mmCIF file with all atom_site columns, C-alpha atoms and ligand atoms in Angstrom:
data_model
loop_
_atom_site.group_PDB
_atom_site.id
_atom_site.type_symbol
_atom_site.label_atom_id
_atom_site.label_alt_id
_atom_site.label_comp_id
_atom_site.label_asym_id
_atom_site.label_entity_id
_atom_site.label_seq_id
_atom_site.pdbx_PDB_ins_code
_atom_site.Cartn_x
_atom_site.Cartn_y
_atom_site.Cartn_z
_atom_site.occupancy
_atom_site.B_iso_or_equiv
_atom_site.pdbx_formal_charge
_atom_site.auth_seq_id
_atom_site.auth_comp_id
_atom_site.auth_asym_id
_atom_site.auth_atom_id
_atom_site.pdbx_PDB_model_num
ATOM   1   C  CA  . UNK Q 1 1   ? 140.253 89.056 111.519 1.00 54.00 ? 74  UNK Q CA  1
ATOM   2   C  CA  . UNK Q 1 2   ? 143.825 89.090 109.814 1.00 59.00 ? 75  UNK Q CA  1
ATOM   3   C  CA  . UNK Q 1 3   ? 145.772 86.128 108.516 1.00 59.00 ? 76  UNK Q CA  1
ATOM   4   C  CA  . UNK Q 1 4   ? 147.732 85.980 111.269 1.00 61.00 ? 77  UNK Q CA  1
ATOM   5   C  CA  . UNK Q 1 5   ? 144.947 85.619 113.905 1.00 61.00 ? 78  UNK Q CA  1
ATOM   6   C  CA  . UNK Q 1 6   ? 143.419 82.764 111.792 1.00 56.00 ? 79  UNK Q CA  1
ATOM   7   C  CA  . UNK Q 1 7   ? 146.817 80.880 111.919 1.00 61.00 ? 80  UNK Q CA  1
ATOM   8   C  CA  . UNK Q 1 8   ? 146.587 81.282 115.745 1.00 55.00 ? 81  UNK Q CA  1
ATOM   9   C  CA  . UNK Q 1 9   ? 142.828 80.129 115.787 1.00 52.00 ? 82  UNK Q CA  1
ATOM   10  C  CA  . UNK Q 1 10  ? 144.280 76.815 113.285 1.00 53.00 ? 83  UNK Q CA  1
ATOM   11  C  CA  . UNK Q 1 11  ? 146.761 75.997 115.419 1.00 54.00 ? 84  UNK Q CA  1
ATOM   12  C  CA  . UNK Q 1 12  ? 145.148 76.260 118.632 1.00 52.00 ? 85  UNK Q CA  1
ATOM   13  C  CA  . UNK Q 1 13  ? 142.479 74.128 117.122 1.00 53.00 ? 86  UNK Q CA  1
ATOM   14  C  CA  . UNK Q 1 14  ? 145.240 71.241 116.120 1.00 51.00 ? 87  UNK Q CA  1
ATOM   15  C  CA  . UNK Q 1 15  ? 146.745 71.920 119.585 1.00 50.00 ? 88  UNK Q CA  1
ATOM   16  C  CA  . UNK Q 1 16  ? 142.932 70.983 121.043 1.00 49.00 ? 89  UNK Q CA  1
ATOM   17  C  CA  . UNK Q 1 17  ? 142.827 67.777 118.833 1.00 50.00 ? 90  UNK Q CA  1
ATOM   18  C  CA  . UNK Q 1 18  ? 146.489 66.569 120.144 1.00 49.00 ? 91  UNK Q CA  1
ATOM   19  C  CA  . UNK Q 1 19  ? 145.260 66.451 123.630 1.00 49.00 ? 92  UNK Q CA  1
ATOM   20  C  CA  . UNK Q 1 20  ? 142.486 65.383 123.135 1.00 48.00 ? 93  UNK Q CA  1
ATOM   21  C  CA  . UNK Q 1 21  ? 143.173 61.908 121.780 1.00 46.00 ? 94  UNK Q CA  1
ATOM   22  C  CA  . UNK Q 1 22  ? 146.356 61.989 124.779 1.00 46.00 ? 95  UNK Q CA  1
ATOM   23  C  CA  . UNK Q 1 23  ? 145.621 61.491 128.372 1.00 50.00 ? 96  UNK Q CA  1
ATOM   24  C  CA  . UNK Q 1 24  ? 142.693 62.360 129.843 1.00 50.00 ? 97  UNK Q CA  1
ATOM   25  C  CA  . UNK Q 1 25  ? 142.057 64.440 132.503 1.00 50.00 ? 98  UNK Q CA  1
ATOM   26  C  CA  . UNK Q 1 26  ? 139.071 66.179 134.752 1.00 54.00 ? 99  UNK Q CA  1
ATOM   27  C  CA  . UNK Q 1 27  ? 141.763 69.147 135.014 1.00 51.00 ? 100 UNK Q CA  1
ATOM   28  C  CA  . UNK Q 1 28  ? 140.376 72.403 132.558 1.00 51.00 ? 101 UNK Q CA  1
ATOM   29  C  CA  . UNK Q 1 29  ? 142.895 73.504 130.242 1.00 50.00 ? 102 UNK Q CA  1
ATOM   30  C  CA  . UNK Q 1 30  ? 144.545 76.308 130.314 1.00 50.00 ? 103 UNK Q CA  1
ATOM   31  C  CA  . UNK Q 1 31  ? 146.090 78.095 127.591 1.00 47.00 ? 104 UNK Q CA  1
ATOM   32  C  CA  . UNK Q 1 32  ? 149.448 80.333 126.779 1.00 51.00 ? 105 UNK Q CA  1
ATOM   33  C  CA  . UNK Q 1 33  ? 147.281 83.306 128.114 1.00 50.00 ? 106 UNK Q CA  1
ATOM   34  C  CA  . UNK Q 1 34  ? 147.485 81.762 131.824 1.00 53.00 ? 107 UNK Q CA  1
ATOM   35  C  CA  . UNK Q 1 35  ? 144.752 80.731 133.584 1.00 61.00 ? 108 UNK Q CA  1
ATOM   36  C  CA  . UNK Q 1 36  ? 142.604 80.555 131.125 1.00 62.00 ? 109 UNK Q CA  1
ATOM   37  C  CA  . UNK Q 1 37  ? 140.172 77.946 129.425 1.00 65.00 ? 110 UNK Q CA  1
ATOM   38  C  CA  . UNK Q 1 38  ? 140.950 77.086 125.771 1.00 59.00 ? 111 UNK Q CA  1
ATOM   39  C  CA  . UNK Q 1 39  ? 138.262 77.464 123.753 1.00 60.00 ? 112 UNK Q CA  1
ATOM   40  C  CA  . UNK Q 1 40  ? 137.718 76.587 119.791 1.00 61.00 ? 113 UNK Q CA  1
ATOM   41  C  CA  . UNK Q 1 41  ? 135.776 78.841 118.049 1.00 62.00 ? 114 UNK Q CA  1
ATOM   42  C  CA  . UNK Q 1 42  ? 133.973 79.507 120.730 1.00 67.00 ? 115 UNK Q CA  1
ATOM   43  C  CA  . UNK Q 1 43  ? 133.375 75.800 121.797 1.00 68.00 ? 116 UNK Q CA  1
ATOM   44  C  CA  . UNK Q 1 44  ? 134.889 73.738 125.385 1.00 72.00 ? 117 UNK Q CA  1
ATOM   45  C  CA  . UNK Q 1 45  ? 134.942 70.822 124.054 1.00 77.00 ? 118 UNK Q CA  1
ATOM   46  C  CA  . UNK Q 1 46  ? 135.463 68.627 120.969 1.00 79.00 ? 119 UNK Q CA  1
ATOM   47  C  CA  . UNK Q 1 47  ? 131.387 67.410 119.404 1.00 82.00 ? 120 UNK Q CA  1
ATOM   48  C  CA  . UNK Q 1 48  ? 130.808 63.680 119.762 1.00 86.00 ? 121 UNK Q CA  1
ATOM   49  C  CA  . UNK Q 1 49  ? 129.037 63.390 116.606 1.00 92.00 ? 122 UNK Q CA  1
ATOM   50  C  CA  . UNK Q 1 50  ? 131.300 62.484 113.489 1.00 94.00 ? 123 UNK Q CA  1
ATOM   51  C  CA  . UNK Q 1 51  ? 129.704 64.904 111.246 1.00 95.00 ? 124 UNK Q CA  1
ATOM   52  C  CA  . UNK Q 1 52  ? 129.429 67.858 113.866 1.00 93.00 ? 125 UNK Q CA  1
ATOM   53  C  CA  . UNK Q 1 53  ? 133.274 67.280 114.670 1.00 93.00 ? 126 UNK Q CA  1
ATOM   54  C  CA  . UNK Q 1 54  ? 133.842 67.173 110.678 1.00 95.00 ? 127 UNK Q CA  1
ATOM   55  C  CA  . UNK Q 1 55  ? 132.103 70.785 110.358 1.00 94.00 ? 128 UNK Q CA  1
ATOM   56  C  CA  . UNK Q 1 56  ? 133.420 72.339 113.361 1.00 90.00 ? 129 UNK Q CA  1
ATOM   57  C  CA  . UNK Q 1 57  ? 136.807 71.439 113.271 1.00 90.00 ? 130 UNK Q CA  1
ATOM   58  C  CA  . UNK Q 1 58  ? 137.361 70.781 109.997 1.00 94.00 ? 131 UNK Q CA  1
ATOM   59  C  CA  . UNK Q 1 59  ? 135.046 73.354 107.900 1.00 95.00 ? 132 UNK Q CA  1
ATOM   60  C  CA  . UNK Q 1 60  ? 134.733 75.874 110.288 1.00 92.00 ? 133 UNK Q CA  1
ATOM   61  C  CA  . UNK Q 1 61  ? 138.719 76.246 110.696 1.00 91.00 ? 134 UNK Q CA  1
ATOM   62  C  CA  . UNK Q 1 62  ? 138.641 77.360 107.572 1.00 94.00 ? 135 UNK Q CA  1
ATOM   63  C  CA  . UNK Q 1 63  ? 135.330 78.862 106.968 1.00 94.00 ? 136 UNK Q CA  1
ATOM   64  C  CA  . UNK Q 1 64  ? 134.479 80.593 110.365 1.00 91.00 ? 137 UNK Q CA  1
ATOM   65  C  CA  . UNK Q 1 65  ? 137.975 82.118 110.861 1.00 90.00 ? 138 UNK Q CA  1
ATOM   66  C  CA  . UNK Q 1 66  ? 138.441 84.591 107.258 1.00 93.00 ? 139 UNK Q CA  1
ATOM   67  C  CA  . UNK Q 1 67  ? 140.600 81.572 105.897 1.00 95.00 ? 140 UNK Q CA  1
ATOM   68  C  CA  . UNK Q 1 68  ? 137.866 80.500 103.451 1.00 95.00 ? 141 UNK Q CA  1
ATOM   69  C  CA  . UNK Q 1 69  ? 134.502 82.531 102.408 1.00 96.00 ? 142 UNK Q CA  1
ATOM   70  C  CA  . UNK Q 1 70  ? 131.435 82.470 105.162 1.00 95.00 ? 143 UNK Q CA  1
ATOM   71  C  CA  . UNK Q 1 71  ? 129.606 78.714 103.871 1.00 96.00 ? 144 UNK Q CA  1
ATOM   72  C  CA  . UNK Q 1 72  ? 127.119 79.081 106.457 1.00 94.00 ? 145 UNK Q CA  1
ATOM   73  C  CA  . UNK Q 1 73  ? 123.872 81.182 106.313 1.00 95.00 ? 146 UNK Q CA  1
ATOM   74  C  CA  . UNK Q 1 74  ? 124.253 80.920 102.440 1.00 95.00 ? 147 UNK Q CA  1
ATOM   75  C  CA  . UNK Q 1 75  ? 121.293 78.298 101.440 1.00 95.00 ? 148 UNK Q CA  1
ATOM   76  C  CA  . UNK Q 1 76  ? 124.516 76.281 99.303  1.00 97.00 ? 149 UNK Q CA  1
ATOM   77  C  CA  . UNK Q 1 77  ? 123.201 73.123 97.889  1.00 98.00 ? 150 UNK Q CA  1
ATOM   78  C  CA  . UNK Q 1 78  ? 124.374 70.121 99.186  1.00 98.00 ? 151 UNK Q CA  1
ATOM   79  C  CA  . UNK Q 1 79  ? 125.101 68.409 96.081  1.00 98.00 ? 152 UNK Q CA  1
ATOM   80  C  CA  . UNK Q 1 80  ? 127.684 71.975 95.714  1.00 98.00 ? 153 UNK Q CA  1
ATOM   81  C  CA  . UNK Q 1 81  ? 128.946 71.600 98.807  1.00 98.00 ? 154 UNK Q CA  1
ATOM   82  C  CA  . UNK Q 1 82  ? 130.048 67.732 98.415  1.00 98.00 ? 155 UNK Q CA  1
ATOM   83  C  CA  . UNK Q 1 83  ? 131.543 68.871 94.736  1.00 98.00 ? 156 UNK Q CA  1
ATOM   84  C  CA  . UNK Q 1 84  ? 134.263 71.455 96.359  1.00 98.00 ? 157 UNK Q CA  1
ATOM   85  C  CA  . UNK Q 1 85  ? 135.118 68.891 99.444  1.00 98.00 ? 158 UNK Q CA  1
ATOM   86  C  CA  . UNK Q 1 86  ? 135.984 66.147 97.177  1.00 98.00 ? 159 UNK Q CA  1
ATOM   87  C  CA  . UNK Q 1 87  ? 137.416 68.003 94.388  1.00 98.00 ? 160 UNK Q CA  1
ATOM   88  C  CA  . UNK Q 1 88  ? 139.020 70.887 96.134  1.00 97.00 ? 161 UNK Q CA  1
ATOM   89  C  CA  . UNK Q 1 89  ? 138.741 74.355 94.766  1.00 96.00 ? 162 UNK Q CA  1
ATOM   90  C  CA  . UNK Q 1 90  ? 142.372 76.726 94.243  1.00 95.00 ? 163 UNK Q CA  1
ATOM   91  C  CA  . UNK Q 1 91  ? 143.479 77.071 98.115  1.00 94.00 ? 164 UNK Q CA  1
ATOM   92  C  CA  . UNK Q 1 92  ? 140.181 75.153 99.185  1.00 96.00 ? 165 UNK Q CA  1
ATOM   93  C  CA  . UNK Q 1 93  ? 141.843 71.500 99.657  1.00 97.00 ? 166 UNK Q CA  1
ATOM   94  C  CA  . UNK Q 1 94  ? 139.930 68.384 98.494  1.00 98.00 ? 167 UNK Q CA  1
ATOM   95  C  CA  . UNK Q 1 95  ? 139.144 65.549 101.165 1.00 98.00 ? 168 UNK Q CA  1
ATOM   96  C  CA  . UNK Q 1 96  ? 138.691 62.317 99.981  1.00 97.00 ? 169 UNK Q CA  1
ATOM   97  C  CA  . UNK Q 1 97  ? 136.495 59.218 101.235 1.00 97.00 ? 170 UNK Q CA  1
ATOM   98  C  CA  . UNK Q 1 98  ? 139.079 58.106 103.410 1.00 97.00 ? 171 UNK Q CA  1
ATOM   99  C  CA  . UNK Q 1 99  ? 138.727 61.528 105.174 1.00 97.00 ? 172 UNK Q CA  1
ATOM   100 C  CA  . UNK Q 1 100 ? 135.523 61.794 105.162 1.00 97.00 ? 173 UNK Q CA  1
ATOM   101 C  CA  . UNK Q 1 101 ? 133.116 58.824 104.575 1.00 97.00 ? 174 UNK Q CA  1
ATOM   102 C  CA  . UNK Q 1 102 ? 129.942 59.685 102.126 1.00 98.00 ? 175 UNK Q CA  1
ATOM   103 C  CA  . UNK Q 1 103 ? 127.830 59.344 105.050 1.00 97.00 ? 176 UNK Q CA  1
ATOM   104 C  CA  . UNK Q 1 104 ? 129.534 61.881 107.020 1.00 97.00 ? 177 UNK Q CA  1
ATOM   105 C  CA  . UNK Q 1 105 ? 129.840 64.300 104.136 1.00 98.00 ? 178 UNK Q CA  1
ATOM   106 C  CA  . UNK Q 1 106 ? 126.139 63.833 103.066 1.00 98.00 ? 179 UNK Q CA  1
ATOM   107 C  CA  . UNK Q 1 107 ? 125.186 64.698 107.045 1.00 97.00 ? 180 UNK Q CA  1
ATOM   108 C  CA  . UNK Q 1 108 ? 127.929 67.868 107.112 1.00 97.00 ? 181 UNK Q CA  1
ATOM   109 C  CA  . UNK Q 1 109 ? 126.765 69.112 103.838 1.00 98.00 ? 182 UNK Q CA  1
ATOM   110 C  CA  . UNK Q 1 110 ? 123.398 68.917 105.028 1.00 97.00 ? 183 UNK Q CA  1
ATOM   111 C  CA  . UNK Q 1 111 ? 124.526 70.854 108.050 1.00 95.00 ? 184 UNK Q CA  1
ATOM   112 C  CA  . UNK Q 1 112 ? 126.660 73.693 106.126 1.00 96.00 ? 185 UNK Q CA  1
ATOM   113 C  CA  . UNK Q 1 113 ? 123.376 74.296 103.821 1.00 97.00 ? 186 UNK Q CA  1
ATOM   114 C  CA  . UNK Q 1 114 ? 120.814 74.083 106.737 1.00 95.00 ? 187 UNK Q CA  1
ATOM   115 C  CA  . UNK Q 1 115 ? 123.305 76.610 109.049 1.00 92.00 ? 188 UNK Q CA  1
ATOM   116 C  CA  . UNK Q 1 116 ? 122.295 79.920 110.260 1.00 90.00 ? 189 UNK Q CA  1
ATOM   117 C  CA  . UNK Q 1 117 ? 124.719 83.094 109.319 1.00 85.00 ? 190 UNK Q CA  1
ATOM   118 C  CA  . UNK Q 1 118 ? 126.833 83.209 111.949 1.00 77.00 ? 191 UNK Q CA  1
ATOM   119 C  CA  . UNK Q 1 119 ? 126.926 85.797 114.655 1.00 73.00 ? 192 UNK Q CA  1
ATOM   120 C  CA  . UNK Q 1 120 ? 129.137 88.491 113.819 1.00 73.00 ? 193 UNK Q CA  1
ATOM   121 C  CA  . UNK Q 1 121 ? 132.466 88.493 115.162 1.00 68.00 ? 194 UNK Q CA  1
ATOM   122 C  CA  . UNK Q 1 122 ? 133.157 91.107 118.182 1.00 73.00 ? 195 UNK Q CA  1
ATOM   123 C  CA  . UNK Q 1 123 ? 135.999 93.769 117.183 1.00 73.00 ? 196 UNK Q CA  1
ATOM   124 C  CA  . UNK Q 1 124 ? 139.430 92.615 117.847 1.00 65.00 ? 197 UNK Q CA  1
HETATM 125 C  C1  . LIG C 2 .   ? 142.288 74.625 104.677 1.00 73.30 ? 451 LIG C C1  1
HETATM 126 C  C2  . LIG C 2 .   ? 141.151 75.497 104.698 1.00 73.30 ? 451 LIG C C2  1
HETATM 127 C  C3  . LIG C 2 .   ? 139.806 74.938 104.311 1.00 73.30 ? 451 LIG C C3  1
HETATM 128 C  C4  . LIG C 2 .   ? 139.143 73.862 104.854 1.00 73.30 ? 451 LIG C C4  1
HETATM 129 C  C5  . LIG C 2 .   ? 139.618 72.937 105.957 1.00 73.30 ? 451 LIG C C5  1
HETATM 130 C  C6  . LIG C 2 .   ? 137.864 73.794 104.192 1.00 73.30 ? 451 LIG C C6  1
HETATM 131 N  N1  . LIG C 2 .   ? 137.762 74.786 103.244 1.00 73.30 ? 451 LIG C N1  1
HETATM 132 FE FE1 . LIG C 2 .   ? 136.207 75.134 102.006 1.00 73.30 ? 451 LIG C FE1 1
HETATM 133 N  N2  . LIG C 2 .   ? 137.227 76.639 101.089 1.00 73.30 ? 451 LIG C N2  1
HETATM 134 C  C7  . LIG C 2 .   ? 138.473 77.095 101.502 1.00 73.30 ? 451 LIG C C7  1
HETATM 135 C  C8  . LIG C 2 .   ? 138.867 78.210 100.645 1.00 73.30 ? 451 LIG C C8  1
HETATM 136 C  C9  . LIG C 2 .   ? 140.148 79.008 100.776 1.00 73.30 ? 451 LIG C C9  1
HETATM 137 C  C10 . LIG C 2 .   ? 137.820 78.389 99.712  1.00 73.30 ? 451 LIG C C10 1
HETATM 138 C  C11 . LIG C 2 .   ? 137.767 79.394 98.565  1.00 73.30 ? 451 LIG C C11 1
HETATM 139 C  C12 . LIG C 2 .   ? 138.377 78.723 97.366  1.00 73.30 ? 451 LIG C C12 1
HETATM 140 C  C13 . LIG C 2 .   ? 138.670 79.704 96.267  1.00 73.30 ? 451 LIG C C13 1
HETATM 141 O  O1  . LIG C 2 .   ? 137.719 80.201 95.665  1.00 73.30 ? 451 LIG C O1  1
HETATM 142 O  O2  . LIG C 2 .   ? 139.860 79.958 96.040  1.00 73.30 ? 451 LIG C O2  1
HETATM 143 C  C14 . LIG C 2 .   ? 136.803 77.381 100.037 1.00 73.30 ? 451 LIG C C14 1
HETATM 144 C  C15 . LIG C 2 .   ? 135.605 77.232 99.349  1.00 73.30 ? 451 LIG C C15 1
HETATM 145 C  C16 . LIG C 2 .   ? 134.558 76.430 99.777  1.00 73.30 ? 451 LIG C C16 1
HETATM 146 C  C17 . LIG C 2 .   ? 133.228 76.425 99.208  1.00 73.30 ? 451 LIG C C17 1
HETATM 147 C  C18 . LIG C 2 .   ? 132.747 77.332 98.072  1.00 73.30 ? 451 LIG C C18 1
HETATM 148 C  C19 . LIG C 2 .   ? 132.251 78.611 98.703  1.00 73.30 ? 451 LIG C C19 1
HETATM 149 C  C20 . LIG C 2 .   ? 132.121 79.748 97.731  1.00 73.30 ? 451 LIG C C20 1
HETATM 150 O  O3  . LIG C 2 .   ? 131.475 80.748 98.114  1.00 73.30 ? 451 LIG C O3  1
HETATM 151 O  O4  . LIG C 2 .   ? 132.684 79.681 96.627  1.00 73.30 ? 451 LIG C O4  1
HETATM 152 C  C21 . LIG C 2 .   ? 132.504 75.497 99.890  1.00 73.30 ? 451 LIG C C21 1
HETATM 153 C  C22 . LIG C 2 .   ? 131.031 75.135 99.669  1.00 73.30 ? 451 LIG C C22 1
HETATM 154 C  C23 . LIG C 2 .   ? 133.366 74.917 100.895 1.00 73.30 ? 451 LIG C C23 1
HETATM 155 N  N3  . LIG C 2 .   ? 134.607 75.515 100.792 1.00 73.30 ? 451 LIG C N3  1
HETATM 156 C  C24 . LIG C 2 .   ? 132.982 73.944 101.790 1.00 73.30 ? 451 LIG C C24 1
HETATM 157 C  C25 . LIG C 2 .   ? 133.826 73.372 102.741 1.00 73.30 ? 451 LIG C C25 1
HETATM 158 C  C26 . LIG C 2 .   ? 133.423 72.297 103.636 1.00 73.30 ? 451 LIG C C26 1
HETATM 159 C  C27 . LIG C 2 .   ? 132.024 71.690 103.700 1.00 73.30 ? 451 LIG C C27 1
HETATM 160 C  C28 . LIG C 2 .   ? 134.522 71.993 104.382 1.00 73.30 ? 451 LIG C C28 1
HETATM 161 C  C29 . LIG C 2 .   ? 134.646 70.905 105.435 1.00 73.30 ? 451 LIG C C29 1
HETATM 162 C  C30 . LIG C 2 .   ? 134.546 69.551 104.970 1.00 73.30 ? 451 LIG C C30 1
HETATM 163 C  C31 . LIG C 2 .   ? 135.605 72.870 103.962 1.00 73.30 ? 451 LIG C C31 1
HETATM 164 N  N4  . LIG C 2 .   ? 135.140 73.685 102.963 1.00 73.30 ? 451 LIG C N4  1
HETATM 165 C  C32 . LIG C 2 .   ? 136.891 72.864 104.487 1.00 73.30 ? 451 LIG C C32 1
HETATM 166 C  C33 . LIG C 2 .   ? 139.236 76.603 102.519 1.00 73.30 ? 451 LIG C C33 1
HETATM 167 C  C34 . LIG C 2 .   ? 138.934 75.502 103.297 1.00 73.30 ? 451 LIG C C34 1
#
């Protein structure tokens, strides 16, 4: 995936987080493309869970779309994981408590060092 594509991915993934604290609706999204359904990394809809929604649309904007290295898969300790979040590593940003809690953090770095490789990407 280029640079460019992973923009697209980021910013359809902000779009998805705009609407979805706006109105609410039974109607299915549709995209640019016409017709059809907007999905975010392969997800419909946005996790209920704090930490899921933390890793999938935070982490995984990043980390699942060539924008940061592949996290998953990788056996990373935890206690790593936490270290670059809060403290931010060159173009990796740092997110503080107020972004995410300890709690959530503990639960999403269990998650990123418990996660299988992903899938491989189909060609483009
Ligand atoms: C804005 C994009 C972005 C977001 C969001 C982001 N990261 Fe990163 N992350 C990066 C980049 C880029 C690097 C590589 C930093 C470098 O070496 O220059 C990185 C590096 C890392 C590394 C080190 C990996 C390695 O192989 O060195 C870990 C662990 C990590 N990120 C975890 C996370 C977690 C957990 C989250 C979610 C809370 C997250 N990141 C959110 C961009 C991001």
């Amino acid at each position: 995936m280029n640079g460019i594509q992973a923009r697209a991915l980021i910013a359809l993934g902000s779009a998805l987080v705009l609407t979805a604290c706006g109105t609410k609706t039974d109607q299915p999204k549709t995209g640019a493309g016409g017709g059809q359904k907007v999905t975010y990394l392969g997800k419909e809809s946005i996790p209920k869970d704090k930490a899921e929604m933390v890793f999938q649309q935070t982490c995984m904007a990043c980390h699942a779309t060539g924008v940061g290295p592949v996290i998953t898969g990788r056996d990373l300790p935890p206690e790593a994981i936490k270290m670059f979040v809060r403290n931010g590593n060159r173009a990796m940003p740092a997110f503080t408590e107020a972004m995410i809690d300890n709690e959530t953090l503990d639960r999403v770095a269990q998650m990123v060092s418990t996660s299988k490789a992903p899938a491989p990407q189909p060609a483009q």
